[in-house]
Amino acid sequence: MKQVFALIIVLFSILSCSKTDETLDDKTSKTASKKVEFGFTYADFNVVHDTIKKGDTFGTILQKQNIGNKKVYDIIEKVKDTFDVRIMRFDKPYTLLRSRHKKNELQVFIYQPNALNYYVIDLRDTTVTAYKKTRPIKIKQRTIGGLLKGSLSETLESARVEGALASRISKIFAWSIDFFKLKKGDRFALTFTERYINDTIYDGVDSLHAAFFEYKGKIIYAFPFAQNPSSDKVEYYDEDGKTLKNFFLKTPIKFSRISSRFSSNRFHPVQHTWKAHKGTDYAAPYGTPITTTAAGVVEQTGFTTGNGNFVKVKHNSTYSTQYLHMSRILVRRGQHVIQGQVIGRVGSTGLATGPHVCYRFWKNGVQVDALKLKLPNGEPMNSSSKKRFLKQIEPLKRELDSVANL
């Protein structure tokens, strides 16, 4: 009797498990069939996902589908004001929604040029319609910090942050930090916002809200702030409200390295003699953009045996700068240039052993070492804005300091 009773319990357990499994499978199946994308419920269609291949056009894709009496040319004409079929590009995804009955007719064509936008061509009615949709974007804030693990780009990459942020940061700190002099182990912290499409797809950095870097033993902060609340003009200031934007940029080339410094007696690598080197050499790949370190007027352009192709810019009655050994000159004499404008390309013209730019600096007509010169600052924050600024940055600074253990 006990054996019979035990057998009944086992059978009951098996049937219960089977019923539970069946219920779960049914629920999973129903959940999967309820997927909604692009505003359509997939359960209502036979769904095909594909990508544009070489030789594909909107016309050839439609011709392979059963679209009834609709002519491809007529469809293209009807949707051309909304969807220009010529924008379709190789390897971009598209989706076909086809009817579930035996005819399997194409009812909807969806093309995705990027992760954010998509086009819908609806063929279900006699009047073909087309429209463009943009997926919802959510902005999320993130703060990272600690010790640099190498270059800024390498550190951001290890934190899974869009690499383009490194370029944005280098521009903000261009007047106060030479990023090639940052060292592994220097402290840093960044607060920024990122875009997410449909709350899940990463779409890059939206904006930088606060930052600091340890540079030569000093912590340098940057906070964006608009002195005029009704204006979109934003400048960057340190924690005391002093502008980061100086009259001169630190270097004429981004992400370069110093290959030779200003010296009163240096062995010339081409002439093989000891002589003064009244400039700073920045080595960089051939063709790298050379930018003027401050606004001014192009005073000279030309070529000499020693200097190669060069440009000299007069900034005011006190300061001038010169850029030597260019492969190309991109400005003309008398032209007004703004700070950071590309004026030429790195080369090795003149007396040069490899591609670089020799950056020379004049103060009151005398060549001086730009790296040792105390340069003028930009326009300071007005007193009426400072109180608002200090209140605005207080929580941001506290967040930065906490992640970097300051």
Short mmCIF file of C-alpha atoms in Angstrom, two decimals:
data_model
loop_
_atom_site.label_atom_id
_atom_site.label_comp_id
_atom_site.label_asym_id
_atom_site.label_seq_id
_atom_site.Cartn_x
_atom_site.Cartn_y
_atom_site.Cartn_z
CA MET A 1 0.00 0.00 0.00
CA LYS A 2 2.85 2.33 0.85
CA GLN A 3 4.42 1.64 -2.53
CA VAL A 4 1.15 2.52 -4.32
CA PHE A 5 0.83 5.72 -2.32
CA ALA A 6 4.42 6.70 -3.14
CA LEU A 7 3.79 6.03 -6.83
CA ILE A 8 0.71 8.27 -6.78
CA ILE A 9 2.77 11.11 -5.24
CA VAL A 10 5.47 10.75 -7.88
CA LEU A 11 2.92 10.76 -10.73
CA PHE A 12 1.19 13.81 -9.25
CA SER A 13 4.54 15.64 -9.03
CA ILE A 14 5.36 14.85 -12.66
CA LEU A 15 1.96 16.04 -13.86
CA SER A 16 2.25 19.22 -11.77
CA CYS A 17 5.72 19.98 -13.19
CA SER A 18 4.51 19.35 -16.72
CA LYS A 19 1.56 21.66 -16.22
CA THR A 20 3.79 24.33 -14.71
CA ASP A 21 6.29 24.01 -17.58
CA GLU A 22 3.50 24.21 -20.10
CA THR A 23 2.11 27.32 -18.45
CA LEU A 24 5.54 28.97 -18.38
CA ASP A 25 6.20 28.06 -22.02
CA ASP A 26 2.84 29.47 -23.05
CA LYS A 27 3.50 32.67 -21.10
CA THR A 28 6.98 33.03 -22.65
CA SER A 29 5.55 32.46 -26.11
CA LYS A 30 2.82 35.05 -25.56
CA THR A 31 5.36 37.54 -24.20
CA ALA A 32 7.65 37.06 -27.21
CA SER A 33 4.77 37.45 -29.63
CA LYS A 34 3.84 40.79 -28.10
CA LYS A 35 7.08 42.53 -29.11
CA VAL A 36 6.41 46.02 -30.38
CA GLU A 37 8.97 47.94 -32.44
CA PHE A 38 8.68 50.94 -34.77
CA GLY A 39 5.06 51.22 -33.55
CA PHE A 40 4.07 47.78 -34.92
CA THR A 41 3.22 44.55 -33.06
CA TYR A 42 5.36 41.83 -34.61
CA ALA A 43 2.73 39.16 -33.91
CA ASP A 44 0.55 40.76 -36.60
CA PHE A 45 3.15 40.18 -39.34
CA ASN A 46 5.74 37.89 -40.79
CA VAL A 47 8.86 39.84 -39.89
CA VAL A 48 12.12 39.89 -41.89
CA HIS A 49 15.24 41.74 -40.71
CA ASP A 50 18.04 42.38 -43.22
CA THR A 51 20.75 44.89 -44.21
CA ILE A 52 21.45 46.77 -47.42
CA LYS A 53 23.89 44.79 -49.52
CA LYS A 54 26.06 45.89 -52.43
CA GLY A 55 23.88 46.53 -55.45
CA ASP A 56 20.67 46.82 -53.39
CA THR A 57 18.32 49.71 -54.00
CA PHE A 58 14.87 50.47 -52.66
CA GLY A 59 13.50 49.36 -56.02
CA THR A 60 15.34 46.02 -56.17
CA ILE A 61 14.34 45.16 -52.61
CA LEU A 62 10.66 45.84 -53.32
CA GLN A 63 10.73 43.97 -56.62
CA LYS A 64 11.62 40.78 -54.74
CA GLN A 65 8.51 41.16 -52.57
CA ASN A 66 4.93 40.27 -53.34
CA ILE A 67 3.36 43.75 -53.27
CA GLY A 68 0.31 43.01 -55.34
CA ASN A 69 -0.61 45.53 -58.04
CA LYS A 70 1.52 48.32 -56.60
CA LYS A 71 4.30 49.44 -58.97
CA VAL A 72 7.68 50.23 -57.49
CA TYR A 73 8.02 53.45 -59.53
CA ASP A 74 4.65 54.71 -58.28
CA ILE A 75 5.64 53.99 -54.68
CA ILE A 76 8.89 55.90 -55.05
CA GLU A 77 7.06 58.88 -56.53
CA LYS A 78 4.49 58.94 -53.72
CA VAL A 79 7.05 58.86 -50.88
CA LYS A 80 9.83 61.02 -52.40
CA ASP A 81 8.90 64.15 -50.42
CA THR A 82 9.43 62.25 -47.14
CA PHE A 83 11.82 59.45 -48.02
CA ASP A 84 14.51 59.98 -50.64
CA VAL A 85 15.44 56.43 -51.66
CA ARG A 86 18.94 57.65 -52.58
CA ILE A 87 19.85 58.03 -48.90
CA MET A 88 19.95 54.26 -48.41
CA ARG A 89 23.49 53.13 -47.64
CA PHE A 90 25.39 49.86 -47.67
CA ASP A 91 25.16 47.71 -44.50
CA LYS A 92 22.34 49.76 -42.95
CA PRO A 93 19.47 47.69 -41.49
CA TYR A 94 15.94 47.47 -42.82
CA THR A 95 12.83 45.54 -41.75
CA LEU A 96 10.04 44.03 -43.85
CA LEU A 97 6.62 43.46 -42.31
CA ARG A 98 4.65 41.02 -44.47
CA SER A 99 1.09 39.77 -44.13
CA ARG A 100 0.52 36.51 -42.28
CA HIS A 101 -1.91 35.04 -44.85
CA LYS A 102 -0.84 32.92 -47.82
CA LYS A 103 -0.15 35.87 -50.12
CA ASN A 104 2.60 37.05 -47.76
CA GLU A 105 2.36 40.56 -49.21
CA LEU A 106 4.77 43.27 -48.16
CA GLN A 107 2.84 45.72 -46.01
CA VAL A 108 5.48 47.88 -44.33
CA PHE A 109 9.10 48.74 -45.21
CA ILE A 110 11.30 50.27 -42.46
CA TYR A 111 14.78 51.72 -43.04
CA GLN A 112 17.20 52.71 -40.26
CA PRO A 113 19.93 55.17 -41.37
CA ASN A 114 21.22 55.33 -37.77
CA ALA A 115 20.38 54.19 -34.26
CA LEU A 116 18.24 57.27 -33.56
CA ASN A 117 16.04 57.65 -36.65
CA TYR A 118 14.02 55.41 -38.93
CA TYR A 119 11.75 55.76 -41.96
CA VAL A 120 8.45 53.91 -42.40
CA ILE A 121 6.82 53.27 -45.80
CA ASP A 122 3.31 51.95 -45.16
CA LEU A 123 1.84 50.04 -48.13
CA ARG A 124 -1.27 48.67 -46.42
CA ASP A 125 -3.71 51.18 -47.89
CA THR A 126 -4.27 52.18 -51.50
CA THR A 127 -2.66 55.50 -50.58
CA VAL A 128 0.99 54.79 -49.77
CA THR A 129 2.29 56.83 -46.83
CA ALA A 130 5.78 57.54 -45.57
CA TYR A 131 7.05 59.20 -42.41
CA LYS A 132 10.20 59.65 -40.37
CA LYS A 133 10.38 58.84 -36.66
CA THR A 134 12.94 59.64 -33.98
CA ARG A 135 13.35 57.29 -31.04
CA PRO A 136 13.08 58.79 -27.55
CA ILE A 137 16.38 59.81 -25.96
CA LYS A 138 17.08 59.66 -22.25
CA ILE A 139 19.90 61.70 -20.71
CA LYS A 140 21.81 60.06 -17.87
CA GLN A 141 24.47 61.70 -15.71
CA ARG A 142 27.68 59.90 -14.76
CA THR A 143 30.74 60.81 -12.70
CA ILE A 144 34.05 58.98 -13.07
CA GLY A 145 37.38 59.68 -11.44
CA GLY A 146 40.47 58.39 -9.74
CA LEU A 147 43.93 57.97 -11.24
CA LEU A 148 44.82 58.21 -14.93
CA LYS A 149 45.61 54.76 -16.32
CA GLY A 150 47.65 56.14 -19.19
CA SER A 151 46.60 58.81 -21.67
CA LEU A 152 43.24 60.54 -21.33
CA SER A 153 41.90 58.56 -24.31
CA GLU A 154 43.01 55.25 -22.79
CA THR A 155 41.46 56.16 -19.44
CA LEU A 156 38.12 57.06 -21.03
CA GLU A 157 38.16 53.91 -23.12
CA SER A 158 38.67 51.74 -20.04
CA ALA A 159 35.66 53.50 -18.45
CA ARG A 160 33.61 52.84 -21.62
CA VAL A 161 33.18 56.52 -22.39
CA GLU A 162 32.91 57.85 -25.95
CA GLY A 163 36.40 58.71 -27.21
CA ALA A 164 35.23 62.05 -28.64
CA LEU A 165 35.04 63.40 -25.08
CA ALA A 166 38.86 63.46 -24.94
CA SER A 167 38.98 65.97 -27.80
CA ARG A 168 36.29 68.10 -26.16
CA ILE A 169 38.18 68.13 -22.86
CA SER A 170 41.49 69.02 -24.54
CA LYS A 171 39.84 72.11 -26.07
CA ILE A 172 38.40 73.22 -22.73
CA PHE A 173 41.75 72.91 -20.93
CA ALA A 174 43.86 73.99 -23.94
CA TRP A 175 44.94 77.22 -22.22
CA SER A 176 46.02 75.60 -18.95
CA ILE A 177 47.07 71.97 -19.57
CA ASP A 178 49.42 70.31 -22.02
CA PHE A 179 47.85 66.85 -22.07
CA PHE A 180 51.10 65.23 -23.16
CA LYS A 181 52.55 66.20 -19.81
CA LEU A 182 49.85 64.43 -17.81
CA LYS A 183 51.28 61.33 -16.13
CA LYS A 184 49.90 57.91 -15.33
CA GLY A 185 48.72 58.14 -11.73
CA ASP A 186 47.65 61.81 -11.88
CA ARG A 187 44.22 62.34 -10.36
CA PHE A 188 41.17 63.34 -12.41
CA ALA A 189 37.37 63.47 -12.20
CA LEU A 190 34.63 64.13 -14.77
CA THR A 191 30.89 64.68 -14.48
CA PHE A 192 29.06 64.42 -17.78
CA THR A 193 25.76 63.36 -19.32
CA GLU A 194 25.28 60.61 -21.91
CA ARG A 195 22.50 59.93 -24.41
CA TYR A 196 20.65 56.63 -24.45
CA ILE A 197 18.19 55.72 -27.22
CA ASN A 198 15.11 53.91 -25.94
CA ASP A 199 16.82 53.97 -22.54
CA THR A 200 19.23 51.18 -23.57
CA ILE A 201 21.28 52.03 -26.70
CA TYR A 202 24.35 54.16 -25.90
CA ASP A 203 24.54 57.20 -28.19
CA GLY A 204 27.57 59.06 -26.85
CA VAL A 205 28.33 61.98 -24.54
CA ASP A 206 25.85 64.84 -24.47
CA SER A 207 27.64 67.49 -22.39
CA LEU A 208 30.40 67.99 -19.82
CA HIS A 209 29.21 69.45 -16.51
CA ALA A 210 32.40 69.54 -14.46
CA ALA A 211 35.99 68.30 -14.54
CA PHE A 212 39.36 68.51 -12.90
CA PHE A 213 42.86 67.24 -13.70
CA GLU A 214 45.99 67.13 -11.61
CA TYR A 215 48.67 68.93 -13.63
CA LYS A 216 52.21 69.45 -12.35
CA GLY A 217 50.97 68.82 -8.81
CA LYS A 218 48.09 71.31 -9.04
CA ILE A 219 44.36 70.52 -9.32
CA ILE A 220 42.77 72.49 -12.19
CA TYR A 221 38.96 72.59 -12.28
CA ALA A 222 36.62 73.44 -15.15
CA PHE A 223 32.94 74.34 -14.80
CA PRO A 224 30.75 75.58 -17.67
CA PHE A 225 28.84 78.77 -16.89
CA ALA A 226 26.84 81.40 -18.78
CA GLN A 227 27.26 84.84 -17.22
CA ASN A 228 24.16 85.96 -19.08
CA PRO A 229 21.38 83.46 -18.15
CA SER A 230 19.42 84.31 -21.29
CA SER A 231 22.41 83.63 -23.55
CA ASP A 232 23.71 80.32 -24.93
CA LYS A 233 27.30 81.53 -24.64
CA VAL A 234 29.09 79.29 -22.14
CA GLU A 235 32.66 79.74 -20.91
CA TYR A 236 34.67 77.54 -18.56
CA TYR A 237 35.92 78.74 -15.17
CA ASP A 238 37.89 77.27 -12.27
CA GLU A 239 36.51 76.82 -8.75
CA ASP A 240 37.18 80.49 -7.93
CA GLY A 241 35.43 81.84 -11.02
CA LYS A 242 38.63 82.56 -12.94
CA THR A 243 38.43 81.94 -16.67
CA LEU A 244 40.32 79.00 -18.14
CA LYS A 245 40.56 80.75 -21.48
CA ASN A 246 43.89 82.50 -21.77
CA PHE A 247 45.13 84.83 -24.45
CA PHE A 248 47.38 82.05 -25.82
CA LEU A 249 46.91 78.32 -26.27
CA LYS A 250 49.55 76.09 -24.67
CA THR A 251 50.63 74.46 -27.94
CA PRO A 252 50.09 74.94 -31.70
CA ILE A 253 49.44 71.20 -32.19
CA LYS A 254 47.04 68.91 -30.30
CA PHE A 255 48.38 65.66 -28.90
CA SER A 256 51.98 66.25 -29.91
CA ARG A 257 55.28 65.88 -28.08
CA ILE A 258 58.20 68.23 -27.54
CA SER A 259 61.21 67.00 -29.49
CA SER A 260 63.48 69.98 -28.80
CA ARG A 261 63.29 72.90 -26.38
CA PHE A 262 64.32 76.55 -26.43
CA SER A 263 68.07 76.69 -25.84
CA SER A 264 70.92 79.19 -26.04
CA ASN A 265 73.27 76.45 -27.24
CA ARG A 266 71.98 73.32 -28.98
CA PHE A 267 73.68 70.91 -31.37
CA HIS A 268 71.88 71.36 -34.70
CA PRO A 269 70.96 67.91 -36.10
CA VAL A 270 71.33 69.03 -39.76
CA GLN A 271 74.14 71.60 -39.66
CA HIS A 272 76.11 69.65 -37.02
CA THR A 273 77.13 72.80 -35.17
CA TRP A 274 76.34 74.23 -31.75
CA LYS A 275 74.01 77.22 -31.98
CA ALA A 276 71.01 78.82 -30.29
CA HIS A 277 67.59 77.25 -30.81
CA LYS A 278 65.09 80.02 -30.21
CA GLY A 279 61.93 77.96 -30.41
CA THR A 280 60.14 74.83 -29.22
CA ASP A 281 59.88 71.85 -31.59
CA TYR A 282 56.71 69.75 -31.56
CA ALA A 283 57.03 66.44 -33.41
CA ALA A 284 53.87 65.20 -35.12
CA PRO A 285 52.85 63.09 -38.13
CA TYR A 286 53.18 64.65 -41.59
CA GLY A 287 50.08 66.71 -42.41
CA THR A 288 48.95 67.28 -38.80
CA PRO A 289 47.03 70.61 -38.50
CA ILE A 290 48.99 73.56 -37.06
CA THR A 291 46.85 76.16 -35.29
CA THR A 292 47.62 79.73 -34.33
CA THR A 293 47.86 80.00 -30.56
CA ALA A 294 46.13 83.38 -30.44
CA ALA A 295 44.06 85.66 -32.64
CA GLY A 296 45.90 88.17 -34.82
CA VAL A 297 46.97 89.19 -38.32
CA VAL A 298 49.25 87.13 -40.54
CA GLU A 299 52.38 89.27 -40.74
CA GLN A 300 54.49 87.02 -43.01
CA THR A 301 54.28 83.82 -45.01
CA GLY A 302 56.98 82.34 -47.18
CA PHE A 303 59.97 80.04 -47.51
CA THR A 304 63.60 80.23 -46.43
CA THR A 305 66.35 77.64 -46.57
CA GLY A 306 66.43 77.29 -42.78
CA ASN A 307 62.79 77.79 -41.85
CA GLY A 308 61.17 76.03 -44.79
CA ASN A 309 57.55 77.06 -45.25
CA PHE A 310 56.58 79.37 -42.38
CA VAL A 311 53.85 81.67 -41.08
CA LYS A 312 54.30 84.56 -38.66
CA VAL A 313 51.31 86.06 -36.82
CA LYS A 314 51.24 89.44 -35.07
CA HIS A 315 48.83 89.32 -32.10
CA ASN A 316 49.20 92.84 -30.72
CA SER A 317 51.90 95.43 -30.12
CA THR A 318 53.61 93.08 -27.63
CA TYR A 319 53.33 89.52 -28.91
CA SER A 320 54.01 87.64 -32.19
CA THR A 321 54.39 83.93 -32.98
CA GLN A 322 55.97 82.00 -35.84
CA TYR A 323 55.43 78.46 -37.14
CA LEU A 324 58.19 76.77 -39.22
CA HIS A 325 58.81 73.73 -41.48
CA MET A 326 55.23 73.46 -42.79
CA SER A 327 54.33 71.11 -45.61
CA ARG A 328 51.50 73.48 -46.58
CA ILE A 329 50.63 77.09 -45.79
CA LEU A 330 46.86 77.66 -45.51
CA VAL A 331 46.72 81.43 -44.88
CA ARG A 332 47.89 84.55 -46.69
CA ARG A 333 49.67 87.69 -45.59
CA GLY A 334 47.33 90.31 -44.07
CA GLN A 335 44.66 87.72 -43.21
CA HIS A 336 42.92 87.95 -39.83
CA VAL A 337 43.03 84.64 -37.93
CA ILE A 338 41.23 83.51 -34.79
CA GLN A 339 42.67 81.52 -31.93
CA GLY A 340 42.85 77.82 -32.81
CA GLN A 341 42.47 78.39 -36.56
CA VAL A 342 44.39 75.95 -38.78
CA ILE A 343 47.08 77.94 -40.58
CA GLY A 344 49.17 75.13 -42.04
CA ARG A 345 50.19 71.47 -41.96
CA VAL A 346 53.16 69.76 -40.32
CA GLY A 347 56.05 69.01 -42.66
CA SER A 348 59.83 68.85 -42.77
CA THR A 349 60.69 71.67 -45.16
CA GLY A 350 63.88 73.65 -44.61
CA LEU A 351 66.52 72.36 -42.20
CA ALA A 352 64.57 69.55 -40.55
CA THR A 353 65.32 65.88 -39.96
CA GLY A 354 61.66 64.86 -39.65
CA PRO A 355 58.08 66.20 -39.54
CA HIS A 356 57.57 68.79 -36.81
CA VAL A 357 56.72 72.42 -36.23
CA CYS A 358 59.18 74.83 -34.66
CA TYR A 359 57.09 77.25 -32.59
CA ARG A 360 58.73 80.65 -31.99
CA PHE A 361 57.50 83.40 -29.69
CA TRP A 362 58.29 87.12 -29.62
CA LYS A 363 57.70 89.54 -26.74
CA ASN A 364 58.47 93.18 -27.47
CA GLY A 365 60.51 92.14 -30.49
CA VAL A 366 62.69 89.63 -28.59
CA GLN A 367 62.44 85.85 -29.04
CA VAL A 368 61.60 84.19 -25.71
CA ASP A 369 60.81 80.71 -24.37
CA ALA A 370 57.03 80.34 -24.63
CA LEU A 371 57.01 77.51 -22.07
CA LYS A 372 58.49 79.75 -19.36
CA LEU A 373 56.51 82.89 -20.16
CA LYS A 374 53.66 83.99 -17.91
CA LEU A 375 50.96 84.75 -20.47
CA PRO A 376 47.95 87.08 -20.08
CA ASN A 377 44.57 85.63 -19.00
CA GLY A 378 41.18 86.05 -20.64
CA GLU A 379 38.26 88.19 -19.49
CA PRO A 380 37.38 87.57 -15.79
CA MET A 381 33.89 86.82 -14.46
CA ASN A 382 31.94 89.89 -13.36
CA SER A 383 31.17 90.21 -9.66
CA SER A 384 27.37 90.05 -10.10
CA SER A 385 27.63 86.54 -11.62
CA LYS A 386 30.14 85.07 -9.20
CA LYS A 387 27.70 84.41 -6.35
CA ARG A 388 25.37 82.48 -8.68
CA PHE A 389 28.33 80.60 -10.15
CA LEU A 390 29.70 79.48 -6.75
CA LYS A 391 26.28 78.22 -5.69
CA GLN A 392 25.83 76.35 -8.98
CA ILE A 393 29.17 74.53 -8.81
CA GLU A 394 29.07 73.58 -5.11
CA PRO A 395 27.39 70.14 -5.54
CA LEU A 396 29.38 69.45 -8.72
CA LYS A 397 32.70 70.14 -7.03
CA ARG A 398 31.71 67.99 -4.05
CA GLU A 399 30.89 65.10 -6.41
CA LEU A 400 34.22 65.42 -8.28
CA ASP A 401 36.23 65.56 -5.06
CA SER A 402 34.46 62.52 -3.61
CA VAL A 403 35.19 60.16 -6.54
CA ALA A 404 38.86 61.20 -6.64
CA ASN A 405 39.28 61.14 -2.85
CA LEU A 406 40.46 64.73 -2.58
#
